[in-house]
mmCIF file of C-alpha atoms in Angstrom:
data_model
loop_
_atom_site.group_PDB
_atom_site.id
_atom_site.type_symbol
_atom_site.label_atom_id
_atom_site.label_comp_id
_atom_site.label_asym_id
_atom_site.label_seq_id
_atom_site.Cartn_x
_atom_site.Cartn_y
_atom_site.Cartn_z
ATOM 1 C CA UNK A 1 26.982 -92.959 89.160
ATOM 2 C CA UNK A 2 29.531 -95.692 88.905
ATOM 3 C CA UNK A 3 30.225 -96.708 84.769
ATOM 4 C CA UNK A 4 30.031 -100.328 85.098
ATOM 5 C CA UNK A 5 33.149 -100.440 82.942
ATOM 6 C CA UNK A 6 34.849 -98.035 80.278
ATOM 7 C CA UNK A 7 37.559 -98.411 76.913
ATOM 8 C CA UNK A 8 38.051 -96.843 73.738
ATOM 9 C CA UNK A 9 36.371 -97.274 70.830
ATOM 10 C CA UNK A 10 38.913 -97.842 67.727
ATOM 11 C CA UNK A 11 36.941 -97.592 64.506
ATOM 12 C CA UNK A 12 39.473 -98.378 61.810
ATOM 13 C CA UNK A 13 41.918 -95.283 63.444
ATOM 14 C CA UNK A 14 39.384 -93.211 64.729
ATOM 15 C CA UNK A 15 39.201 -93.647 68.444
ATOM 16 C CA UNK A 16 37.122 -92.367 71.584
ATOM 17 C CA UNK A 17 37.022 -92.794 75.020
ATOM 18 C CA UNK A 18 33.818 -94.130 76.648
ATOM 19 C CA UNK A 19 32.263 -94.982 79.783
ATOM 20 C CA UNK A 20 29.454 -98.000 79.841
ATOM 21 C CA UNK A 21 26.176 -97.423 82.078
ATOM 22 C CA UNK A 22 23.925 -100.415 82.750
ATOM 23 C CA UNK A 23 20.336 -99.042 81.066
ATOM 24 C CA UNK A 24 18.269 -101.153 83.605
ATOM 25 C CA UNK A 25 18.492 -101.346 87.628
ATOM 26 C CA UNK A 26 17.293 -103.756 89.551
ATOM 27 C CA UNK A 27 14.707 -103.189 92.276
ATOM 28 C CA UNK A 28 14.952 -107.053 94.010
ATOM 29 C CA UNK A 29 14.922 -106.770 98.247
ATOM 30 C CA UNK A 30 17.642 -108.729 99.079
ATOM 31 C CA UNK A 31 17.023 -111.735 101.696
ATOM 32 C CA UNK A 32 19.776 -112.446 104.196
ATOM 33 C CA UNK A 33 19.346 -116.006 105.863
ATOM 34 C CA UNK A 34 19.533 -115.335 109.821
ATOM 35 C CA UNK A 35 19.420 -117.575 112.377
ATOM 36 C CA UNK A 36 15.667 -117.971 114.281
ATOM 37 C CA UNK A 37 16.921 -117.807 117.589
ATOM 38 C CA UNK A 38 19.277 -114.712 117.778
ATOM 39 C CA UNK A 39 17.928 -112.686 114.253
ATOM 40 C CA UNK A 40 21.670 -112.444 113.530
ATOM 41 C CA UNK A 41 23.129 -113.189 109.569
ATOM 42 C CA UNK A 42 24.508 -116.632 109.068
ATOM 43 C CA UNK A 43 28.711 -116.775 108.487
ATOM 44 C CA UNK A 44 28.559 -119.170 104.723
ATOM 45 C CA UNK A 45 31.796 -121.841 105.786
ATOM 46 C CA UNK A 46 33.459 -123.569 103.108
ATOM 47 C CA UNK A 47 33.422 -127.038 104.342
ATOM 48 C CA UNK A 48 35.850 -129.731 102.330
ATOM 49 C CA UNK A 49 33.604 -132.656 101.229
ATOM 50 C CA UNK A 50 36.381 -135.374 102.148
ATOM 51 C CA UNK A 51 37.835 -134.429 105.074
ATOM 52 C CA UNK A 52 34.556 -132.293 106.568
ATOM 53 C CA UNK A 53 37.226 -129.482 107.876
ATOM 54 C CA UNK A 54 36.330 -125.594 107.155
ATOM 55 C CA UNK A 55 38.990 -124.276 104.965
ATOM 56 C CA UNK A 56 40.013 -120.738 104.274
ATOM 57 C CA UNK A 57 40.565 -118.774 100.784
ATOM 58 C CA UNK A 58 44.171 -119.458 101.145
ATOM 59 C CA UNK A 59 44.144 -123.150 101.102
ATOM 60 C CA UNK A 60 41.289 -123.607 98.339
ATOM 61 C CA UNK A 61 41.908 -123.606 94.520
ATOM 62 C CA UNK A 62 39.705 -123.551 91.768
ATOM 63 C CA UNK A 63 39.005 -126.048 89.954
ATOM 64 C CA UNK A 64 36.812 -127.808 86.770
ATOM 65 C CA UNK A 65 36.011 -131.786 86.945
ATOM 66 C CA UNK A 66 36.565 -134.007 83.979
ATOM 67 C CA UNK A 67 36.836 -137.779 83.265
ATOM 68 C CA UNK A 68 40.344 -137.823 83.957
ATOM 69 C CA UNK A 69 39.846 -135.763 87.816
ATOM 70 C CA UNK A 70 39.618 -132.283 88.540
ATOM 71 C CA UNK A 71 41.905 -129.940 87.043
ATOM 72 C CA UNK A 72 43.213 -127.014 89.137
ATOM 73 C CA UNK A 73 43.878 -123.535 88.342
ATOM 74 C CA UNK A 74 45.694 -120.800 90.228
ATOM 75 C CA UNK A 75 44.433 -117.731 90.017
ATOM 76 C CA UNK A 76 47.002 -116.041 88.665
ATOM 77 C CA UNK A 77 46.799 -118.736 85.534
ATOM 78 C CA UNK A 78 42.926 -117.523 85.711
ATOM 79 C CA UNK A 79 44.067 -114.161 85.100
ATOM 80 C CA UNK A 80 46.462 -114.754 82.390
ATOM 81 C CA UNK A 81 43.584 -116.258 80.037
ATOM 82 C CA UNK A 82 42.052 -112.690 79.946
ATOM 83 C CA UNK A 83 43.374 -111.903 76.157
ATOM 84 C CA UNK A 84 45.276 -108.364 76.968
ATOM 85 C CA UNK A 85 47.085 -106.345 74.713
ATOM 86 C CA UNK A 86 49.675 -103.651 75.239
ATOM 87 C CA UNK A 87 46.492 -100.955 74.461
ATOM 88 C CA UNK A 88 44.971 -102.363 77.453
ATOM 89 C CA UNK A 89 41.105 -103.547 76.675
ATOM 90 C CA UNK A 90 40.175 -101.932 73.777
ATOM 91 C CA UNK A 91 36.892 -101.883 72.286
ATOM 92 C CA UNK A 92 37.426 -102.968 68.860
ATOM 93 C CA UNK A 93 35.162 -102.278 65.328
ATOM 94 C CA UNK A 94 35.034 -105.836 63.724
ATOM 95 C CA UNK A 95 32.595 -104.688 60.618
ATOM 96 C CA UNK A 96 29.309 -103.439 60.378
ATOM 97 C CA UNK A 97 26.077 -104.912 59.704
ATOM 98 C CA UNK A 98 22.429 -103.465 58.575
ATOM 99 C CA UNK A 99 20.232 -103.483 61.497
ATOM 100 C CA UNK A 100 17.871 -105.730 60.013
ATOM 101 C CA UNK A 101 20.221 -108.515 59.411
ATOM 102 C CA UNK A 102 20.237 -108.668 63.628
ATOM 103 C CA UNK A 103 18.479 -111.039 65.414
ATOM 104 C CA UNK A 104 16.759 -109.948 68.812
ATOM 105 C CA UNK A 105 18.069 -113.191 70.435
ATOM 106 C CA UNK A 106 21.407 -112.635 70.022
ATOM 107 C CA UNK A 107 20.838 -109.904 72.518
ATOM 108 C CA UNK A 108 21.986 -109.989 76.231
ATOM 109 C CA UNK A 109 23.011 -106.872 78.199
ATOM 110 C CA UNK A 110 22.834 -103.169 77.274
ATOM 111 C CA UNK A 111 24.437 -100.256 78.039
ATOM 112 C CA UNK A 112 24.615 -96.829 77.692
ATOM 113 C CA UNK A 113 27.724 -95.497 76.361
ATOM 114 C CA UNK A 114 28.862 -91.696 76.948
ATOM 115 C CA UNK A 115 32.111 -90.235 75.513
ATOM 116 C CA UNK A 116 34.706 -89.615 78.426
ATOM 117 C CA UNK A 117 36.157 -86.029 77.443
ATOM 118 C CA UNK A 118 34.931 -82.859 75.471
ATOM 119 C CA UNK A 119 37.723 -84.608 72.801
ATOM 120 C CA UNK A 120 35.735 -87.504 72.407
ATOM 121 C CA UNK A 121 32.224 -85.715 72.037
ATOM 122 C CA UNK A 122 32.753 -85.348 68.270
ATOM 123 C CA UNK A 123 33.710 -89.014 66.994
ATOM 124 C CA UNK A 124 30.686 -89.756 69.117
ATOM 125 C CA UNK A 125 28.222 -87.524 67.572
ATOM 126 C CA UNK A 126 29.764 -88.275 63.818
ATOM 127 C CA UNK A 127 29.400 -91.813 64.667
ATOM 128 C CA UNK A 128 25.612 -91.854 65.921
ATOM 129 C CA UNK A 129 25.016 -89.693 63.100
ATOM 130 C CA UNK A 130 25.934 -92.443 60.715
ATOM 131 C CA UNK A 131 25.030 -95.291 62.287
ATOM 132 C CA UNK A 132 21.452 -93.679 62.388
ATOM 133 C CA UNK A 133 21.307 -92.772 58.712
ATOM 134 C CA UNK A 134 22.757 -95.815 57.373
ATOM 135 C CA UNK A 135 20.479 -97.726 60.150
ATOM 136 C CA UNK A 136 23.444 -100.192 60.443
ATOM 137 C CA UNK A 137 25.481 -100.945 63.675
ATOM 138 C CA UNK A 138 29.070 -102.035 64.087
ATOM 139 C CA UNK A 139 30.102 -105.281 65.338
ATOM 140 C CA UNK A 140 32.668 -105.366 68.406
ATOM 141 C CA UNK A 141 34.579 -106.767 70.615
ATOM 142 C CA UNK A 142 35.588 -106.537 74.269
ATOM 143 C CA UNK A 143 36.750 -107.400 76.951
ATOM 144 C CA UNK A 144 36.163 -106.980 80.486
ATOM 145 C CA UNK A 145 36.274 -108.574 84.017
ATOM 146 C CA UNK A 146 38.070 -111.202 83.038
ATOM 147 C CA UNK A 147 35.370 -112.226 80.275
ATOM 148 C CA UNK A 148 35.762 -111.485 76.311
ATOM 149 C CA UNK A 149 32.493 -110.218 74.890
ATOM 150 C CA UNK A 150 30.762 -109.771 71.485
ATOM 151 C CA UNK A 151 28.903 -106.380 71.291
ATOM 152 C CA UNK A 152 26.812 -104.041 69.115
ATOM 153 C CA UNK A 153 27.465 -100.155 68.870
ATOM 154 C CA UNK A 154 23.993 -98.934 67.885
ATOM 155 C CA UNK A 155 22.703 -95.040 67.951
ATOM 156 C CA UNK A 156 19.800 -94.628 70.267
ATOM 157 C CA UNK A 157 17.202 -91.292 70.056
ATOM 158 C CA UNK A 158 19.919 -89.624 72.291
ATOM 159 C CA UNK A 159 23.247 -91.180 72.130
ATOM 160 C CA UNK A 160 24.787 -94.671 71.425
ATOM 161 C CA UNK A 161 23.891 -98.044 72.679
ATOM 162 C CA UNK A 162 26.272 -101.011 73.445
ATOM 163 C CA UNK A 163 24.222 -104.077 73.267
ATOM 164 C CA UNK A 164 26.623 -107.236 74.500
ATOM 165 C CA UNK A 165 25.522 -110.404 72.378
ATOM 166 C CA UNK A 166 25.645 -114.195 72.951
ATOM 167 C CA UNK A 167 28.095 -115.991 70.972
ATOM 168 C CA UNK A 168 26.915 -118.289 68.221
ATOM 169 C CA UNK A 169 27.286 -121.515 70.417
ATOM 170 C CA UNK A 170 25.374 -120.123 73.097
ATOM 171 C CA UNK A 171 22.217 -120.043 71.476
ATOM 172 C CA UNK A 172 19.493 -122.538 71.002
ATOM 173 C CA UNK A 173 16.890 -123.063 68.552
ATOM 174 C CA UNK A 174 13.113 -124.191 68.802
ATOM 175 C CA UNK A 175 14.197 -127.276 66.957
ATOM 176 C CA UNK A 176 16.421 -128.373 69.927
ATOM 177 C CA UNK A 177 12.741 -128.636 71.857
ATOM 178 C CA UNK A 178 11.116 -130.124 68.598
ATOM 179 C CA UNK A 179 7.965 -127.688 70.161
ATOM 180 C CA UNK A 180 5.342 -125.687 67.597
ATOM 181 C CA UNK A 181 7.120 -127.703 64.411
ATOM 182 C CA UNK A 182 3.854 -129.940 63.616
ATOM 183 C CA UNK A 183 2.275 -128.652 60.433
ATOM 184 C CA UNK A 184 -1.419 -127.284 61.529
ATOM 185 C CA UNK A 185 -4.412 -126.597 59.126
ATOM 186 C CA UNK A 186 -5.834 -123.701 60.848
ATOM 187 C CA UNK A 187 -9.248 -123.265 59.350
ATOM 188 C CA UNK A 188 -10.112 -119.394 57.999
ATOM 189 C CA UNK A 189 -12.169 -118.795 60.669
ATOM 190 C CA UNK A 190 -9.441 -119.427 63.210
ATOM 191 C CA UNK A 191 -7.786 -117.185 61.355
ATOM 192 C CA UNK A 192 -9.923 -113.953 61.175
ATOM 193 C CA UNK A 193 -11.278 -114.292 64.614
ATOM 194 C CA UNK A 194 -7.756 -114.820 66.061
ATOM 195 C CA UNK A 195 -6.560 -111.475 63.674
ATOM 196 C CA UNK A 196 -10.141 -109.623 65.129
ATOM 197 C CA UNK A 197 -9.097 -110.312 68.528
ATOM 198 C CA UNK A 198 -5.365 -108.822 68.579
ATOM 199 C CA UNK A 199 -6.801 -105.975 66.684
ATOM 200 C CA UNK A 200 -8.950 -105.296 69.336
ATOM 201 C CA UNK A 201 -5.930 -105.979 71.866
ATOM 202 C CA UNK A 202 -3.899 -103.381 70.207
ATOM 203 C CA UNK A 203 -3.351 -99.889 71.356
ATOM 204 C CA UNK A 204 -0.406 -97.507 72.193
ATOM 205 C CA UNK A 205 2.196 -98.985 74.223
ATOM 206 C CA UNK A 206 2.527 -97.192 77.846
ATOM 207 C CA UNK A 207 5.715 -98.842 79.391
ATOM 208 C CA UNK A 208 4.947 -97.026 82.660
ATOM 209 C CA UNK A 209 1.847 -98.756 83.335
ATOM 210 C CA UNK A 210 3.031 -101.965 83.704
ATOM 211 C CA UNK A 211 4.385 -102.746 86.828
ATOM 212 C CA UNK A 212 6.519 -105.492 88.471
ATOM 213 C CA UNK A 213 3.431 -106.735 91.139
ATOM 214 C CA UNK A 214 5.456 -108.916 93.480
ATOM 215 C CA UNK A 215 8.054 -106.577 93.937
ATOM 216 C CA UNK A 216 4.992 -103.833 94.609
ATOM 217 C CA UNK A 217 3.380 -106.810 97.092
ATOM 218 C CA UNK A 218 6.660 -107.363 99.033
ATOM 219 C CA UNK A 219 7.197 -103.699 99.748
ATOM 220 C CA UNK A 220 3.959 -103.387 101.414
ATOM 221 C CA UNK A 221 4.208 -106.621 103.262
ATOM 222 C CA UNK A 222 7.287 -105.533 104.224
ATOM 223 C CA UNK A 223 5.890 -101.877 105.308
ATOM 224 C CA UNK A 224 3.249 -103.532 107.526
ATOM 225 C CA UNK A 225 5.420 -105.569 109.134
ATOM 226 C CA UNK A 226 8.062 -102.656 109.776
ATOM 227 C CA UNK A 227 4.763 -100.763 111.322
ATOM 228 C CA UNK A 228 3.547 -104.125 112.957
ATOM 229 C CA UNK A 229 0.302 -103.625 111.094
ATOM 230 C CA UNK A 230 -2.206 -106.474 109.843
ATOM 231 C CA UNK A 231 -1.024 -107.668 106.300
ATOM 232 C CA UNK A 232 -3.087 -106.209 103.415
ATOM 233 C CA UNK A 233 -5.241 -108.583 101.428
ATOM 234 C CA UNK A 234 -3.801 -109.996 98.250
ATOM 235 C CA UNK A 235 -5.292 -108.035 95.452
ATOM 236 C CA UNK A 236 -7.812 -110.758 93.272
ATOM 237 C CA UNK A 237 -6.558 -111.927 90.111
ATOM 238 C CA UNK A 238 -8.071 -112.948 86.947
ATOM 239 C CA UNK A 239 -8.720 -116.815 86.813
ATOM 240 C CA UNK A 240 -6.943 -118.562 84.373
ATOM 241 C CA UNK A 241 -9.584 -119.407 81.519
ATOM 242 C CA UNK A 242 -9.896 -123.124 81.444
ATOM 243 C CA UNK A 243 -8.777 -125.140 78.786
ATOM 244 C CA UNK A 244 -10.782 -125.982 75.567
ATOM 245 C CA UNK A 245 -10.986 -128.328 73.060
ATOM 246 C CA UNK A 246 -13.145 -125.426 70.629
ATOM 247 C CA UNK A 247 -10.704 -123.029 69.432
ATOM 248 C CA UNK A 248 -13.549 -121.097 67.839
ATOM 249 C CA UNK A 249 -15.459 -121.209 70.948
ATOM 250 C CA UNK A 250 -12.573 -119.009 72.941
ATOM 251 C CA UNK A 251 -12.138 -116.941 70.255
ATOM 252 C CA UNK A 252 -15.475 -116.162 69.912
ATOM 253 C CA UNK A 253 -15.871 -115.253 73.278
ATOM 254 C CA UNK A 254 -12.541 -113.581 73.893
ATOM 255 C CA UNK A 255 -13.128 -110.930 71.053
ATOM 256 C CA UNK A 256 -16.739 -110.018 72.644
ATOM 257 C CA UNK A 257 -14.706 -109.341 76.274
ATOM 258 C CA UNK A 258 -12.515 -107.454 74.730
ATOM 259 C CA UNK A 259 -15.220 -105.520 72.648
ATOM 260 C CA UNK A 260 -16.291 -104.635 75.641
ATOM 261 C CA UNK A 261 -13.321 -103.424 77.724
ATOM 262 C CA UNK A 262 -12.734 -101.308 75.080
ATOM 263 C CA UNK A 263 -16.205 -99.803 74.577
ATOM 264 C CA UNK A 264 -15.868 -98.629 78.390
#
């Protein structure tokens, strides 16, 4: 399997050589746009907005629009932004911080990371090793593609995870939506119903049974139309409970289902 990128590690002066792996694949069918009449894929033409002519890659620039007009960029000035130095792209230790200082929506991307060569296997194993212990993880930084990331190295059951971050300015906060601020009085009640209900909602965790459904529906519409077979019927769903103005009254009535799907 292709590493979707690789670099070394520097740690203060240890170093290692790694290779990234993506830890999720994607299962999406692809659609390619065809034309009715002949089933045959669709050529995309770049077509200039002024002069309507179709113009090739080698008389189109990039470009970003501001008040003042657009501002063009070679590509070669693209590629000189990408912060290089004479190590190549290292994958530098910044500091480290306790795992529970992190913040689950900082997180973006992760990746498995294996060490290249046998020489690398035992800076990897004496890092995991400590990282595990000391249940912190090291901050990073890195750069790739022509993008510079912020990372976490973390140890994993098995080995060492690189989990890519957002940057500070990326994120937002609830206030920005001013949603779920208002102060509530929930009434006791509310309360121990509401606590009743997830208790009887909770239960190990089996990752495997859930499923992504539409992707399981489009393979077997796609199947039966491959065979030229009648489509299947649509599995039924579970209505959507109406809305109600009596909190209780759901409650109430969603702990007893529950009660029950669990007495089964």
């Amino acid at each position: 399997m292709r590493a979707s990128f690789t670099g070394t590690v520097i740690v203060g002066l240890v170093t290692m050589a790694i290779k990234a792996f993506k830890t999720t694949q994607d299962h999406d069918l692809n659609f390619t746009l065809l034309h009715r009449k002949c089933k045959a894929p669709l050529k995309i033409t770049h077509i200039c907005k002024v002069c309507e002519q179709p113009v090739s890659t080698n008389d189109s620039i990039n470009g970003i629009e501001t008040s003042n007009g657009w501002i063009l960029f070679e590509k070669q000035e693209l590629e000189e932004l990408e912060p290089v130095s004479a190590d190549g792209h290292p994958i530098r230790g910044k500091q480290c911080i306790p795992l529970a200082q992190v913040n689950s929506l900082w997180y973006d991307q992760a990746y498995f990371m294996v060490p290249t060569d046998v020489q690398d296997m035992r800076p990897y194993a004496l890092i995991k090793r400590v990282l595990r212990d000391e249940r912190i993880a090291i901050v990073i930084t890195y750069t790739t593609r022509g993008h510079a990331y912020l990372g976490l190295i973390c140890a994993n059951h098995d080995g060492l995870i690189l989990r890519r971050l957002f940057y500070a300015d990326n994120l937002r906060t609830i206030e920005d939506f001013q949603s779920g601020n208002a102060q509530i009085q929930l009434s006791a009640k509310e309360i121990t119903l509401a606590k009743r209900l997830f208790k009887n909602m909770t239960r190990p965790f089996k990752h495997e049974s859930y499923q992504d459904l539409r992707y399981l529906r489009l393979l077997e519409v796609l199947h039966a139309k491959e065979k030229k077979l009648p489509i299947p019927r649509l599995a039924r769903q579970h209505p959507v409970p109406p809305r109600t103005a009596y909190l209780i009254d759901a409650l109430n009535q969603s702990v007893v289902q529950y009660k029950q799907q669990t007495s089964k």
